[in-house]
C-alpha positions in Angstrom: -9.2 -7.4 103.2 -12.8 -7.7 103.1 -14.7 -4.6 105.0 -16.4 -5.0 108.3 -19.5 -4.4 107.9 -20.8 -1.7 110.5 -23.7 -3.7 112.8 -24.8 -0.7 115.0 -28.3 0.9 114.0 -28.1 4.2 112.4 -30.1 7.0 114.6 -31.4 10.0 113.6 -31.9 13.7 116.1 -34.9 15.1 116.2 -35.5 18.1 118.2 -36.4 21.8 118.3 -33.7 24.7 117.8 -31.7 24.8 120.6 -32.7 21.7 122.8 -29.1 19.3 121.9 -27.4 22.3 123.0 -28.7 21.9 126.1 -29.5 18.5 126.4 -26.0 16.6 125.6 -22.4 17.1 126.5 -19.3 16.0 125.1 -19.4 13.1 126.7 -22.9 12.5 125.4 -22.2 12.8 121.4 -19.4 10.7 121.9 -21.6 7.9 123.3 -24.1 7.7 121.0 -21.2 8.0 117.7 -20.3 4.9 120.1 -22.9 3.5 119.8 -25.0 4.3 116.6 -24.5 4.9 113.6 -25.3 8.8 113.2 -23.9 12.3 113.1 -24.7 13.6 116.5 -24.0 17.4 115.5 -26.9 16.7 112.6 -29.8 17.8 114.5 -33.2 17.5 112.4 -35.5 19.9 113.5 -38.0 19.9 110.8 -38.7 16.3 109.7 -41.9 17.7 107.9 -40.0 19.7 104.9 -36.3 18.3 105.6 -33.1 19.4 103.6 -31.3 17.1 102.1 -29.2 15.9 104.7 -31.8 15.9 107.0 -33.4 14.0 103.9 -30.5 11.8 103.6 -30.6 10.6 107.1 -34.0 10.2 107.7 -34.3 7.8 105.2 -31.5 5.7 106.5 -32.8 5.8 110.6 -33.6 3.0 112.3 -34.2 5.2 115.4 -35.3 8.5 115.7 -33.8 10.4 119.3 -36.2 12.9 120.1 -37.6 15.2 122.7 -39.2 18.9 122.9 -40.2 20.2 119.9 -39.5 17.6 117.5 -42.2 17.2 114.2 -45.6 14.8 115.0 -44.9 12.1 113.2 -47.3 11.5 110.9 -48.2 8.8 107.8 -46.4 11.3 105.2 -43.0 12.1 107.7 -43.0 7.9 108.2 -42.9 7.6 104.5 -39.9 8.8 104.4 -38.2 7.0 107.1 -38.8 3.2 105.5 -36.7 1.5 107.9 -37.8 3.2 111.2 -38.2 0.8 113.5 -38.3 2.6 117.1 -38.1 6.2 118.8 -36.7 6.8 122.0 -37.8 10.0 123.8 -35.5 12.1 125.8 -38.3 13.5 127.6 -41.6 13.0 129.5 -44.8 12.8 127.4 -44.8 11.3 124.1 -48.5 13.0 122.7 -46.9 15.3 120.8 -44.8 14.2 118.3 -45.9 10.2 118.5 -49.0 9.9 116.2 -51.2 6.3 115.7 -49.5 6.6 112.0 -46.6 5.5 114.6 -48.4 2.6 116.2 -50.0 1.6 113.2 -46.5 1.2 111.7 -45.1 -1.4 114.8 -42.9 1.4 116.3 -41.8 0.6 119.4 -41.0 3.4 121.4 -39.0 4.6 124.8 -39.3 7.4 126.8 -37.2 9.6 129.5 -40.4 9.7 131.4 -38.9 8.4 134.4 -35.9 10.5 134.2 -38.4 14.1 134.2 -40.3 12.2 136.9 -37.2 12.8 139.5 -37.4 16.7 139.8 -40.5 17.4 140.0 -41.1 14.8 142.3 -38.0 16.6 144.6 -39.6 19.9 144.2 -42.8 18.8 145.5 -41.4 17.2 148.1 -39.4 20.6 149.5 -43.1 22.1 148.9 -44.8 19.8 151.1 -42.1 19.9 153.6 -42.0 23.8 153.5 -45.7 24.3 153.6 -45.8 22.5 156.8 -43.4 24.2 158.2 -45.0 28.2 157.1 -41.9 29.1 155.3 -42.9 31.6 152.9 -45.7 33.2 155.2 -43.0 33.1 158.7 -39.8 34.2 155.6 -42.9 37.1 154.2 -43.2 38.3 158.0 -40.0 38.3 158.7 -38.8 40.4 156.0 -41.4 43.0 156.6 -41.5 43.2 159.9 -37.6 42.7 161.1 -37.9 42.2 164.8 -38.4 40.1 167.1 -41.6 38.1 167.2 -43.4 35.6 169.2 -42.9 32.9 166.4 -43.2 29.9 169.4 -47.2 31.7 170.1 -47.9 31.8 166.0 -46.5 28.4 165.1 -49.1 25.7 167.6 -50.1 24.9 164.1 -47.0 24.1 162.2 -45.0 21.1 162.1 -44.7 18.4 160.0 -45.0 15.3 162.5 -48.2 13.2 161.5 -49.4 15.9 159.7 -51.5 14.6 156.8 -50.8 15.0 153.2 -53.2 13.4 150.3 -51.1 12.8 146.6 -54.1 13.4 143.5 -52.5 10.2 141.2 -50.4 7.5 141.5 -48.4 8.5 137.8 -44.6 8.2 137.9 -44.6 11.8 139.5 -46.9 10.7 141.9 -45.6 7.8 142.8 -41.6 9.3 143.1 -43.3 11.7 145.1 -44.6 8.5 147.6 -41.2 7.5 147.8 -39.5 10.4 148.9 -42.3 11.1 151.6 -41.5 7.6 153.0 -38.7 8.5 155.8 -41.1 11.8 157.2 -43.6 11.3 160.0 -46.9 11.9 158.0 -50.4 10.8 157.8 -50.5 10.2 153.4 -53.5 9.6 151.2 -54.0 9.0 147.7 -56.4 9.1 145.0 -56.3 7.1 141.9 -59.1 5.8 140.6 -56.9 3.5 138.7 -55.0 1.7 141.6 -56.6 -0.7 143.6 -54.5 -1.8 146.4 -52.1 1.2 147.7 -48.4 1.0 148.8 -47.0 0.4 152.0 -48.1 3.1 154.8 -50.4 5.5 152.4 -54.0 5.3 152.3 -56.3 4.2 149.1 -59.6 7.0 149.2 -61.8 8.9 147.5 -60.8 13.0 145.7 -64.0 14.0 148.2 -62.1 12.6 151.5 -58.7 13.2 150.9 -59.1 17.0 149.9 -61.0 17.2 153.5 -58.7 15.1 155.3 -55.1 16.6 154.0 -53.2 19.7 155.2 -51.7 19.5 152.3 -53.0 18.5 148.3 -50.7 17.7 145.7 -52.0 17.2 142.0 -50.2 14.4 139.9 -53.1 13.3 137.8 -52.4 13.3 133.7 -54.4 15.9 131.8 -57.3 13.8 130.0 -60.6 14.9 129.6 -61.6 13.3 132.5 -58.6 15.0 134.6 -60.3 18.9 133.1 -61.0 20.8 136.7 -60.4 17.9 139.1 -59.8 20.0 141.9 -63.1 22.3 141.5 -64.9 24.7 143.3 -66.3 21.5 145.3 -62.4 19.5 146.8 -61.2 23.4 147.3 -64.1 24.0 149.8 -63.5 20.9 151.5 -59.9 21.8 152.2 -59.7 22.5 155.6 -58.8 26.3 156.8 -54.6 27.0 156.3 -54.3 23.9 153.9 -51.7 24.2 150.7 -52.7 23.3 147.4 -49.4 22.4 145.5 -49.6 21.6 141.3 -46.8 20.9 139.4 -49.1 18.6 137.2 -51.2 21.2 134.4 -53.3 24.6 135.4 -56.0 22.6 133.7 -56.6 20.3 136.4 -57.1 22.7 138.9 -60.8 25.5 138.9 -58.8 29.0 139.5 -61.7 30.8 139.5 -63.2 29.0 142.3 -59.3 28.5 143.6 -59.3 32.5 143.8 -60.9 33.4 146.6 -59.7 31.0 148.8 -55.8 32.4 148.5 -58.0 36.3 148.3 -59.3 35.7 151.9 -56.2 33.9 153.1 -58.0 30.5 153.6 -55.7 27.9 151.4 -52.1 28.7 150.4 -50.8 27.5 147.3 -47.6 26.4 145.4 -48.7 26.6 141.5 -45.9 25.6 139.3 -48.6 25.8 136.9 -51.6 27.4 136.0 -54.5 28.0 133.3 -53.8 30.0 131.1 -49.6 28.8 131.4 -48.6 32.6 131.7 -51.5 34.6 134.2 -52.2 37.4 133.2 -50.2 40.4 134.2 -53.2 41.6 137.0 -53.8 38.0 138.3 -53.3 38.1 141.7 -51.4 34.7 141.6 -47.6 37.2 141.0 -48.3 38.9 144.5 -50.6 37.2 146.7 -48.3 36.5 150.0 -49.9 32.7 150.7 -48.9 31.7 146.8 -46.2 30.7 145.5 -46.1 30.9 142.0 -43.1 29.8 139.9 -42.6 29.8 136.4 -43.0 25.6 135.5 -39.0 25.0 136.6 -39.7 22.0 138.4 -39.1 19.4 135.6 -36.0 19.0 134.4 -33.6 22.2 133.9 -30.1 22.8 133.1 -27.9 19.7 134.3 -31.0 17.8 135.5 -31.4 17.7 131.0 -28.3 15.6 131.4 -30.5 12.7 133.7 -32.9 12.5 130.3 -29.7 12.2 128.0 -28.1 9.7 129.8 -31.6 7.9 130.5 -32.2 8.0 127.4 -28.7 6.9 125.4 -28.8 3.9 128.0 -32.7 2.9 125.8 -30.6 3.1 122.4 -27.7 0.8 123.9 -30.3 -1.4 124.8 -31.8 -1.7 120.9 -27.9 -1.7 120.0 -28.1 -5.0 122.0 -31.4 -6.5 121.2 -32.8 -6.1 124.3 -36.0 -4.3 124.8 -37.0 -0.7 126.2 -36.4 -1.0 129.6 -39.6 2.4 129.4 -41.2 1.0 127.0 -45.0 3.3 125.9 -47.9 1.3 124.1 -50.3 3.2 122.8 -53.0 1.6 125.6 -50.5 3.8 128.1 -51.7 7.2 126.2 -55.4 7.1 127.5 -54.4 7.2 131.0 -51.0 8.8 130.7 -49.4 12.3 130.2 
């Protein structure tokens, strides 16, 4: 009998220590083994100085399946991967590891950014609705006072009926937030300098106007040189008294030095999943201010949400094996205005 030819593509997992154990279930590893020629338990943590097993697998790999902590794919690394044609990233941004050398060589890149966008959008939706109902303030007052209060007297400005929400950035996450807001009776404003026509039911406005009109401003722009401190002193001063700033994007997009006085005075509220620096100083008032909800960058995929990214990336691997184009292909030009 003639030996059968295995036409499945060769694949190597490449990501930081401990990531694969959180990303994959046993079913994911089984599917990976069915779709490709790979050792689903071999994970390359360092492609710049690989050991013999990883070096051999890298030399054969047509696909690199990456996630957080992947080695930057420099020209030197790519020289060890002569058969490599594609990178499938089971997370969001590829800027950390996909270099100019990848684009110059014509390597195709796919990302699970769309899968990672959903939990961030869900977190944002919850933050917006809770902000409109003043949940943080009322919960803290209730815990402190522990008595009956005339909540109806205090709540004249509470509620989400026809409240104005401003979305900064029609990114993947920003668009998902817009989708999730549709069932609610909200007035939605959008700022995005690259957009010429807004989605149905959304008003496209300038950034300063958005901040001045919105009870809740939610930031979803990418971290770029042009977006550094885009929510600055002028935008914060324009926000109405009692407005809430939600930031699930990157801390560097908000001028925290300008924001803090508004928070300390109680004029503004904030829901901050990201800060600049990423970990605030131990004495930062952000930890203790009653009008601030500070979370440790948990809006993105965590726990079982990582499995959604694995599912998404495995679908891209399946498409590659069938000779189909990636569903979520990333191109070099995309990175000039995306995360």
